[in-house]
Short mmCIF file of C-alpha atoms in Angstrom, two decimals:
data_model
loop_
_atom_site.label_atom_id
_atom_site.label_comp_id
_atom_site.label_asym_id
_atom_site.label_seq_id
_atom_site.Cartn_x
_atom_site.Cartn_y
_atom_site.Cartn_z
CA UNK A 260 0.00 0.00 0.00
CA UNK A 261 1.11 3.60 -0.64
CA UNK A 262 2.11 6.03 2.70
CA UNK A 263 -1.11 7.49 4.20
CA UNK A 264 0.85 9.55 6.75
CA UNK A 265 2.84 12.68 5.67
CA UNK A 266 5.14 14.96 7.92
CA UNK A 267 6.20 18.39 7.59
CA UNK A 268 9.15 18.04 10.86
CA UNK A 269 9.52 15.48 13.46
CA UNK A 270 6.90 13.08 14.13
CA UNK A 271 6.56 10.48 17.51
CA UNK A 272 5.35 6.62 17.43
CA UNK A 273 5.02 4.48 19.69
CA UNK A 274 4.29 0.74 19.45
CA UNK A 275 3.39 -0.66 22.25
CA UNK A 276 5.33 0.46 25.13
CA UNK A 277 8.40 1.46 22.25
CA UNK A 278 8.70 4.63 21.16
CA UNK A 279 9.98 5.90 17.78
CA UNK A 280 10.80 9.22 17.03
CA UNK A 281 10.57 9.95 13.23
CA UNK A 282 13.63 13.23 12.68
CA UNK A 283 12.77 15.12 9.24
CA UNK A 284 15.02 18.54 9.42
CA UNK A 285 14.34 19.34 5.95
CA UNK A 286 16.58 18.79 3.09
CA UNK A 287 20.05 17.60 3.08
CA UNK A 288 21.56 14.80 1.34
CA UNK A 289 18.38 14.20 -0.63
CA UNK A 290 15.27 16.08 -0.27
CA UNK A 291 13.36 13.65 2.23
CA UNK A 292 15.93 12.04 4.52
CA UNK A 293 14.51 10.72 7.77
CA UNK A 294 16.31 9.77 10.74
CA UNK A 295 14.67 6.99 13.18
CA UNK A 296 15.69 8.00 17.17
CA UNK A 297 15.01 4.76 19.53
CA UNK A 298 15.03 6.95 22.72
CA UNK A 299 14.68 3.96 25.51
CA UNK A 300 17.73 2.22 23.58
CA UNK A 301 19.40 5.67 22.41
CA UNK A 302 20.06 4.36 18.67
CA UNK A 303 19.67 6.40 15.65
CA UNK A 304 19.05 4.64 12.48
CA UNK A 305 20.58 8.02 10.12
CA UNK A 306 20.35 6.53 7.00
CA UNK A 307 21.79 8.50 4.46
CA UNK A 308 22.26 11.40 6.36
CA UNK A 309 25.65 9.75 7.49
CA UNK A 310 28.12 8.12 5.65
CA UNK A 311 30.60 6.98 7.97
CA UNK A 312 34.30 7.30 6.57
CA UNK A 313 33.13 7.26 2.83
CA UNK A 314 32.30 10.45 1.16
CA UNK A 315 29.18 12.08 1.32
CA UNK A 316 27.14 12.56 -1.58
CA UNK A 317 24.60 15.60 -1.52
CA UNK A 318 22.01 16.17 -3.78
CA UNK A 319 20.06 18.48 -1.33
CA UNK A 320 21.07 21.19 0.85
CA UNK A 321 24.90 20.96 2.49
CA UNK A 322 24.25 24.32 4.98
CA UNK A 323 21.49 22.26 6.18
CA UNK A 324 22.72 18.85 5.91
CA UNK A 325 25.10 20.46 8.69
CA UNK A 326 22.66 21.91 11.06
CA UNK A 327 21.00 18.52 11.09
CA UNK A 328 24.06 17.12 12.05
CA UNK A 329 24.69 19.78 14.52
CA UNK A 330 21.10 18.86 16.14
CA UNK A 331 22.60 15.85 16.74
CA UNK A 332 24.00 17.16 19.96
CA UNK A 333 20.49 17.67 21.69
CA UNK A 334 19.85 14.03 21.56
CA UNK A 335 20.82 10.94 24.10
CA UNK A 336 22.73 8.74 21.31
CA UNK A 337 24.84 6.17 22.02
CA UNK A 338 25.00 3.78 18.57
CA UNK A 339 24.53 5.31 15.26
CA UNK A 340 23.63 2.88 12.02
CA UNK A 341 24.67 4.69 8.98
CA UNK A 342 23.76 4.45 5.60
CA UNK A 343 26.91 4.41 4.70
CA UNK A 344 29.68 2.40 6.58
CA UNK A 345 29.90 0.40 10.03
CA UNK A 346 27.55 1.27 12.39
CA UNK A 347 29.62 3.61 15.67
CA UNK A 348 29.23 6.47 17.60
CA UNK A 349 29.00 10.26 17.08
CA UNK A 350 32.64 10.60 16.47
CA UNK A 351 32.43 9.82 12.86
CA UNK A 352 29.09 12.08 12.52
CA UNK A 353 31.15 14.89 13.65
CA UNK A 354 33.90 14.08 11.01
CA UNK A 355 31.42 13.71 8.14
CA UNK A 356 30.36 17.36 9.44
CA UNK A 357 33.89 18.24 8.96
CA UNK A 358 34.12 16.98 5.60
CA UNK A 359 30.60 18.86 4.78
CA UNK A 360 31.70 22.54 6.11
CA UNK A 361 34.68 22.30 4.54
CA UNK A 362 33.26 21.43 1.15
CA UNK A 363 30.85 24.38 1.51
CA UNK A 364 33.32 26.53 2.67
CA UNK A 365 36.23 25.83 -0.35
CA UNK A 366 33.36 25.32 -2.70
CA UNK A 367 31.90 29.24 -2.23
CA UNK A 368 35.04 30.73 -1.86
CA UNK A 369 35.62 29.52 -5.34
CA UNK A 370 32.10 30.14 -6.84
CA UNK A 371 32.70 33.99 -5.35
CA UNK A 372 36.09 34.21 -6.85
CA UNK A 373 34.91 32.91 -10.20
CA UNK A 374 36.22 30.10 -10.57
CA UNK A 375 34.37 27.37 -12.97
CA UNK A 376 33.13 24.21 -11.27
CA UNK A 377 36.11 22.56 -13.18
CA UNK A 378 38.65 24.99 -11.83
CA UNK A 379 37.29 24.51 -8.55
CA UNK A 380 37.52 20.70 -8.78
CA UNK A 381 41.43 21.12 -9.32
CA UNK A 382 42.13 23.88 -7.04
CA UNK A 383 39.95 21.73 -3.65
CA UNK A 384 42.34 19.54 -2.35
CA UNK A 385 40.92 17.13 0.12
CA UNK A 386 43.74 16.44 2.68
CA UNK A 387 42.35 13.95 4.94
CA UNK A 388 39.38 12.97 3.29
CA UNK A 389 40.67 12.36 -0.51
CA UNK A 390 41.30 8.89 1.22
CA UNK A 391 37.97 8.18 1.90
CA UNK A 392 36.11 6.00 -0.62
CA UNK A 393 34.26 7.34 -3.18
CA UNK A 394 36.26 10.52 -3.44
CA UNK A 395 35.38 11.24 -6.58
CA UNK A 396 32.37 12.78 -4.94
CA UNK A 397 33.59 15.66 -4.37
CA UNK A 398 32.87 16.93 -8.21
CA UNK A 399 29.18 16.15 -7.80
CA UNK A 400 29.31 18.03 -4.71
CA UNK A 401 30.79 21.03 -6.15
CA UNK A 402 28.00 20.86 -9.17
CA UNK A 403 25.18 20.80 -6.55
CA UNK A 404 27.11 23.67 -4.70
CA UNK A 405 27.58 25.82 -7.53
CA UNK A 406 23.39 25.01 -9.01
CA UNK A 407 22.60 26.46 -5.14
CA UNK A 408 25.32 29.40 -4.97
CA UNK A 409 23.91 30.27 -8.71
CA UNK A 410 20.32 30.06 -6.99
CA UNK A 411 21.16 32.43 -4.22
CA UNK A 412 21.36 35.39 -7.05
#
């Protein structure tokens, strides 16, 4: 059967004695990621909002995909199943965030320079996280930067 609920934010189940707390902060890595929050067990299913030690992919908002992150740090979590990588703790969340700000930061200092996306691509090193599977990513990343920089006005 097709959804019959919708949510606009955050949204609390509870089955049985269990409850579920369903965590939309708008978009991010796609334009409807979801977190599930097990308070009683403190375990956050993040799906694709974190990709633990392989590089993110965004195709929705990074400034956001950031403050989501950063919201983490309200919330009782002790075990963490990405959507990408082994399940852990918050350490890796906040080195994903890392990875995300510094993206957004290199990637608009470029766009406001005037730099191409293809000049920007060669002038971003990585550092640290050109290791990181995937790291190809980072071109796709700078595309979907430059489409929302270009958005702005």
């Amino acid at each position: 059967p097709l959804p019959t609920v919708t949510f606009p934010g955050d949204l609390t189940l509870h089955y049985g004695n269990t409850e579920v707390q369903l965590l939309y902060g708008g978009p991010a890595h796609t334009t409807g990621d979801v977190m599930v929050y097990f308070p009683a067990s403190k375990l956050l299913f993040a799906g694709d909002l974190a990709f633990y030690y392989a590089t993110p992919l965004c195709r929705g908002d990074m400034a956001n995909w950031i403050r989501i992150i950063d919201r983490l740090d309200d919330i009782e979590i002790e075990l963490v199943v990405p959507g990408h990588g082994p399940p852990g703790d918050l350490t890796a969340m906040a080195d994903q965030r890392e990875y995300l700000d510094f993206m957004l930061t290199k990637t608009r200092a470029a766009f406001d320079d005037g730099m191409t996306q293809e000049q920007a691509a060669a002038a971003i090193d990585l550092g640290q996280w050109g290791t990181w599977p995937e790291s190809e990513r980072k071109e796709m990343n700078i595309a979907t930067l430059y489409s929302t920089f270009a958005a702005e006005g």
